[in-house]
Short mmCIF file of N, CA and C in Angstrom, two decimals:
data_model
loop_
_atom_site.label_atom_id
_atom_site.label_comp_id
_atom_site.label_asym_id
_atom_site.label_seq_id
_atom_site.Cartn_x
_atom_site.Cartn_y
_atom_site.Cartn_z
N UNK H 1 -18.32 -10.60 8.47
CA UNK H 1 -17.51 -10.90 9.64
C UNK H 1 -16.97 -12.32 9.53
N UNK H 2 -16.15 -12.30 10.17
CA UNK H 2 -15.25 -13.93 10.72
C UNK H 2 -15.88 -14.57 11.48
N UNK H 3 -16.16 -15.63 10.83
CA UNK H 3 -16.53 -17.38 12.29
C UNK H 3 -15.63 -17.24 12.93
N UNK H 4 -15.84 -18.03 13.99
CA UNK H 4 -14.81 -18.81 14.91
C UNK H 4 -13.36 -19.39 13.92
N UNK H 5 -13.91 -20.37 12.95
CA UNK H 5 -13.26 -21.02 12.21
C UNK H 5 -12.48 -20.48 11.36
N UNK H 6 -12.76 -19.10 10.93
CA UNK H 6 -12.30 -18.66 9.64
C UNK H 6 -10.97 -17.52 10.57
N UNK H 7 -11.21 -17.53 11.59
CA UNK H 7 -10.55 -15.61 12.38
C UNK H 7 -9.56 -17.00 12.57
N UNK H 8 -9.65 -18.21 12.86
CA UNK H 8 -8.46 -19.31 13.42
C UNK H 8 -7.29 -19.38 11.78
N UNK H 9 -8.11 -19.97 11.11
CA UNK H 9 -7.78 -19.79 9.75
C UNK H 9 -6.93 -18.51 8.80
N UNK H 10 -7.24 -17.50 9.45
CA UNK H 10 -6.51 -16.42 8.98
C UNK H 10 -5.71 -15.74 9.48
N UNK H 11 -4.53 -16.49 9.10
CA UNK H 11 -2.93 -16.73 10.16
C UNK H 11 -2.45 -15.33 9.48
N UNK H 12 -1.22 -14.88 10.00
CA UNK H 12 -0.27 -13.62 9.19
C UNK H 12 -0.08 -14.06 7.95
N UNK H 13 0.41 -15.52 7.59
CA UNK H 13 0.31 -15.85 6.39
C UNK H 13 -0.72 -15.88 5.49
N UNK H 14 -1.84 -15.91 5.94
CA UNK H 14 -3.07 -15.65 5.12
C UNK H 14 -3.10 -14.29 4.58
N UNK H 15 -3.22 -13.49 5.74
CA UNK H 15 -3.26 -12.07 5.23
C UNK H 15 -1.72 -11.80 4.16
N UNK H 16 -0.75 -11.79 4.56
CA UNK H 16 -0.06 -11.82 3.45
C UNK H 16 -0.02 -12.48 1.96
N UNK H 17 -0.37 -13.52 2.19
CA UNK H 17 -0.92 -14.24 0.86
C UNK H 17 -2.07 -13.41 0.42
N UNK H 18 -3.10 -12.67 1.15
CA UNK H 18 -3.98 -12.05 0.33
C UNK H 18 -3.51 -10.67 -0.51
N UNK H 19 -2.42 -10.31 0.50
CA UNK H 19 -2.07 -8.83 -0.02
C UNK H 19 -1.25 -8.93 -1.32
N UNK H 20 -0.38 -10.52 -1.02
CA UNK H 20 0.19 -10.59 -2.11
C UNK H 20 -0.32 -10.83 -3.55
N UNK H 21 -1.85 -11.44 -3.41
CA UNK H 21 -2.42 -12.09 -4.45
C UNK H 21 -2.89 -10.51 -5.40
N UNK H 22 -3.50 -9.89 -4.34
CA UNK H 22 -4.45 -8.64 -4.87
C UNK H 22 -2.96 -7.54 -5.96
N UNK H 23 -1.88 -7.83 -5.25
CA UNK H 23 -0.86 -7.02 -5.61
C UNK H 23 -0.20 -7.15 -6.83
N UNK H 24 -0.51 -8.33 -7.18
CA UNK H 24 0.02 -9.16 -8.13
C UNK H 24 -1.08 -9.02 -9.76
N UNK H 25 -2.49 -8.75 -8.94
CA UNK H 25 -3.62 -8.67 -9.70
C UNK H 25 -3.40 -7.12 -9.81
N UNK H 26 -2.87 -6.31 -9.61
CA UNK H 26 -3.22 -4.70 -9.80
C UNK H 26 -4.18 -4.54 -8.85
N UNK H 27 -4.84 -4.82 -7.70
CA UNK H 27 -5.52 -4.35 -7.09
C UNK H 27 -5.84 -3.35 -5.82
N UNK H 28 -5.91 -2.00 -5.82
CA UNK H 28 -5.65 -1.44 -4.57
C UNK H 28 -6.99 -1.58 -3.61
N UNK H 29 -7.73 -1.76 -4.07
CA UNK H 29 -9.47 -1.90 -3.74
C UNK H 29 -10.36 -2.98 -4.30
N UNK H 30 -11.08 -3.59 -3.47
CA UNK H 30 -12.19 -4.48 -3.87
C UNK H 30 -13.15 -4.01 -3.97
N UNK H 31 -14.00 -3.86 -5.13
CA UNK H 31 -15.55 -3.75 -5.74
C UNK H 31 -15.64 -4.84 -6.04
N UNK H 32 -17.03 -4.82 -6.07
CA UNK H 32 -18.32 -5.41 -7.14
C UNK H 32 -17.42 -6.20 -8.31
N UNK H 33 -16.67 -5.56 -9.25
CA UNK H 33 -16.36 -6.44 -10.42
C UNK H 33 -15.20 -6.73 -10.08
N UNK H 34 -14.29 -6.48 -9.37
CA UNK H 34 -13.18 -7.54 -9.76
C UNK H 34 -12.68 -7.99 -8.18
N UNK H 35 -13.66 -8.23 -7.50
CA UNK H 35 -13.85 -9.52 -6.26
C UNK H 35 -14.19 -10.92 -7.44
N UNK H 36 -14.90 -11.24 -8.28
CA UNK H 36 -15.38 -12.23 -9.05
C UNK H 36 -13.52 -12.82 -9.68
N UNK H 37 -13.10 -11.60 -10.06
CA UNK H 37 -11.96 -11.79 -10.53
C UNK H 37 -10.91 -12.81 -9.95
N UNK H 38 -10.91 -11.73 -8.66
CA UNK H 38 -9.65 -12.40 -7.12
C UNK H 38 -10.57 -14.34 -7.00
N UNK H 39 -12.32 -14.13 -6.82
CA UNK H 39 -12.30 -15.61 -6.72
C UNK H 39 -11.95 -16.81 -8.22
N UNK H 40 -11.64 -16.61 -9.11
CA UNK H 40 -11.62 -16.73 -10.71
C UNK H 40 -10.17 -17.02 -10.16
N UNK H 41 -9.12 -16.40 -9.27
CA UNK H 41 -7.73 -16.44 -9.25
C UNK H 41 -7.77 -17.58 -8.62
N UNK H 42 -8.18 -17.35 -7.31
CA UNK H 42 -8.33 -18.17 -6.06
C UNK H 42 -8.26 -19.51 -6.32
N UNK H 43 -9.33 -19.84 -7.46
CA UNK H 43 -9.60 -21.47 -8.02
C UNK H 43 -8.58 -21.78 -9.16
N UNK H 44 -8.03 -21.18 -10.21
CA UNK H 44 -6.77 -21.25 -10.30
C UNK H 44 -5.79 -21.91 -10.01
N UNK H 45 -5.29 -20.80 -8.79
CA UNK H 45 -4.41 -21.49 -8.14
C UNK H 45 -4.36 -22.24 -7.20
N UNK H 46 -5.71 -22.68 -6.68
CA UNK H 46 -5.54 -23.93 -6.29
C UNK H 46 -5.74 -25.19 -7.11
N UNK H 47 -6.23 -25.29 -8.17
CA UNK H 47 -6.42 -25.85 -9.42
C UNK H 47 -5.25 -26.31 -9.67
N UNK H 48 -4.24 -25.22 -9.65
CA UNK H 48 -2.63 -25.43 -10.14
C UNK H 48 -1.84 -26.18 -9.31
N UNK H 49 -2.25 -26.04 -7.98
CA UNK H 49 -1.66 -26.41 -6.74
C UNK H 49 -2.05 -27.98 -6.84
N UNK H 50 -2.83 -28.24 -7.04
CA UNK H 50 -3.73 -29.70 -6.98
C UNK H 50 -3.69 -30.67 -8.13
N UNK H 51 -3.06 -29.84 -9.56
CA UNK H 51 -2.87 -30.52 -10.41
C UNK H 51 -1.06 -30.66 -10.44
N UNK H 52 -0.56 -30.41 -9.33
CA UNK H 52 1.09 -30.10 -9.88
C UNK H 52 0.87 -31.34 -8.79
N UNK H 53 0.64 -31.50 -8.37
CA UNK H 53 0.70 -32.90 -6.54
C UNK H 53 0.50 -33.65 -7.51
N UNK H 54 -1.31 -34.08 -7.94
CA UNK H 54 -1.61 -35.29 -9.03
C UNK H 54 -0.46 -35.95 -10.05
N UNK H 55 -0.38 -34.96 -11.14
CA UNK H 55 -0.17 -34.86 -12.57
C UNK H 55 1.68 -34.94 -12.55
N UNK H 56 2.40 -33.74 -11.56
CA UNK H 56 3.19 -34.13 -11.74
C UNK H 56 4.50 -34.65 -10.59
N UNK H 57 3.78 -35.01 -9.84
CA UNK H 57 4.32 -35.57 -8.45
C UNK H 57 5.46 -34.63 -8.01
N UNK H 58 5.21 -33.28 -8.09
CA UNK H 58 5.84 -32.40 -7.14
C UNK H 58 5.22 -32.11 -5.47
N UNK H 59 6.28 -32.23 -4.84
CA UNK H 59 5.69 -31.43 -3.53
C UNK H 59 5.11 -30.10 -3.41
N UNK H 60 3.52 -30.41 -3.02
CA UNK H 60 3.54 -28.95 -3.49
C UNK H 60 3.33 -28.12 -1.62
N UNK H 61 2.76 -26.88 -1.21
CA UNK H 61 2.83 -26.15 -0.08
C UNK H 61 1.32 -26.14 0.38
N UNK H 62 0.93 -27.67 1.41
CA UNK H 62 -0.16 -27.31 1.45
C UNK H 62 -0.76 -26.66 2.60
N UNK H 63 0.06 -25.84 3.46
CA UNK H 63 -0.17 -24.36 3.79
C UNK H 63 -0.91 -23.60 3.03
N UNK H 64 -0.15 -23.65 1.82
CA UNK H 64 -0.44 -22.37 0.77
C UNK H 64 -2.15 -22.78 0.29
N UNK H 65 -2.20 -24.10 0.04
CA UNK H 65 -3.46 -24.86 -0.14
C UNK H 65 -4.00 -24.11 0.50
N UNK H 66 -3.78 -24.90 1.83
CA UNK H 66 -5.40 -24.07 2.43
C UNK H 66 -5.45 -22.61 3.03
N UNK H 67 -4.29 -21.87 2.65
CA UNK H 67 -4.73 -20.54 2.62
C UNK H 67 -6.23 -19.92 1.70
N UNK H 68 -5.45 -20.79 -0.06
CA UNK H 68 -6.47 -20.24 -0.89
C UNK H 68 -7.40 -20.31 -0.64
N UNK H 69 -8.28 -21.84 0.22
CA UNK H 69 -9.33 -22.37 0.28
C UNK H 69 -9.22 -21.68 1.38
N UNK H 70 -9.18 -20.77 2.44
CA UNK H 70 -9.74 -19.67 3.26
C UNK H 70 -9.75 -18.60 2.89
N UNK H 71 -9.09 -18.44 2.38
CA UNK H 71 -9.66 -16.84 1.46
C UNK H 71 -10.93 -17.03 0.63
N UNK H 72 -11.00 -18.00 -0.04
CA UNK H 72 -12.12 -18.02 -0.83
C UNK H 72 -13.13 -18.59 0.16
N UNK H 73 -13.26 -19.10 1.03
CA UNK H 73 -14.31 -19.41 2.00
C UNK H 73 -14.36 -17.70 2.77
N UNK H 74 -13.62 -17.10 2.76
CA UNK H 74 -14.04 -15.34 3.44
C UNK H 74 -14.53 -15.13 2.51
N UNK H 75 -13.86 -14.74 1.50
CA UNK H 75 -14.50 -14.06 0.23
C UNK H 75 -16.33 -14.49 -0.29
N UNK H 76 -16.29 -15.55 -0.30
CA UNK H 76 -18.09 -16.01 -0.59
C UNK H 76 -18.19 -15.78 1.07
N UNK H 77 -18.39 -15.94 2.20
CA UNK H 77 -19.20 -15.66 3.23
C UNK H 77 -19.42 -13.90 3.28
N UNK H 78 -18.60 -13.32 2.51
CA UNK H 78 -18.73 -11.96 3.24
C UNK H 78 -18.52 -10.93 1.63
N UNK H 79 -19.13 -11.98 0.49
CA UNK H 79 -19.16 -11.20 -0.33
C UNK H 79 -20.00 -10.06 -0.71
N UNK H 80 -21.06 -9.69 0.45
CA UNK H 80 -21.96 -8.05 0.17
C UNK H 80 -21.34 -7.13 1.01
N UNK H 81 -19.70 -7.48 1.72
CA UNK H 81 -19.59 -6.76 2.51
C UNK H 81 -18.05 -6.63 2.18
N UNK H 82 -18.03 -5.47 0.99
CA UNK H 82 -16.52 -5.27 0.44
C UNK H 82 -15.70 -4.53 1.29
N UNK H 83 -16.69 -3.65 2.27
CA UNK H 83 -15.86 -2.40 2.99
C UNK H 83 -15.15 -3.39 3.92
N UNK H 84 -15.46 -4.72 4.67
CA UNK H 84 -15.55 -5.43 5.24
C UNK H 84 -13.65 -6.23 5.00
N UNK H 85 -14.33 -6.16 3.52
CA UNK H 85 -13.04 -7.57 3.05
C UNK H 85 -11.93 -6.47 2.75
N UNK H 86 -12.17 -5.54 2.07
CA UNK H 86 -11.00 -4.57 1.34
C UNK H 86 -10.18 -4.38 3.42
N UNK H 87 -10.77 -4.33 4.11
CA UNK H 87 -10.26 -3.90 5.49
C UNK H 87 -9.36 -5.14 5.81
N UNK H 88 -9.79 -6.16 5.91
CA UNK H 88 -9.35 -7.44 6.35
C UNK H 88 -8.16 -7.58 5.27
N UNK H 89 -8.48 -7.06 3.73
CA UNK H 89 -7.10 -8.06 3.02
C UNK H 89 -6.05 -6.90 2.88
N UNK H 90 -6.39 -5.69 3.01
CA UNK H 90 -5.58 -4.65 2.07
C UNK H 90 -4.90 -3.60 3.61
N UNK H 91 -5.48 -3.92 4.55
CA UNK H 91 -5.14 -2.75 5.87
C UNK H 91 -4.05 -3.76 6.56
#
């Protein structure tokens, strides 16, 4: 389930950013093995996001920032509960 903090956090743009991420990954469903995957993405691209600001002084979308870093804060709080997340990112 959602905190307080996280149901605030997970704007229309969140959920779209999730649908878009999973869509992008081939994903119609979250299991067991490739939830590890989506968080493996997650850090990524914020990795990418964080090194394009540093490294190459682009503006980058930090909306989009902290989308990732709420998805991946759902994703580890509610990772034994896929029926849970596949509902929240994919419905």
């Amino acid at each position: 389930m959602l905190s307080e903090n996280l149901k605030v956090r997970f704007t229309p743009r969140a959920k779209e950013e999730a649908k878009k991420l999973l869509t992008e990954m081939n994903i119609t469903k979250l299991n067991d093995d490739n939830l590890y995957e989506v968080e493996v993405e997650l850090d990524t691209r914020v990795s990418a996001l964080v090194t394009m600001d540093e490294c190459e002084h682009k503006p980058i979308d930090h909306e989009l920032l902290d989308i990732y870093d709420t998805l991946t804060d759902i994703i580890l709080n509610n990772e034994d509960e896929i029926d849970f997340l596949n509902e929240l990112f994919l419905e």
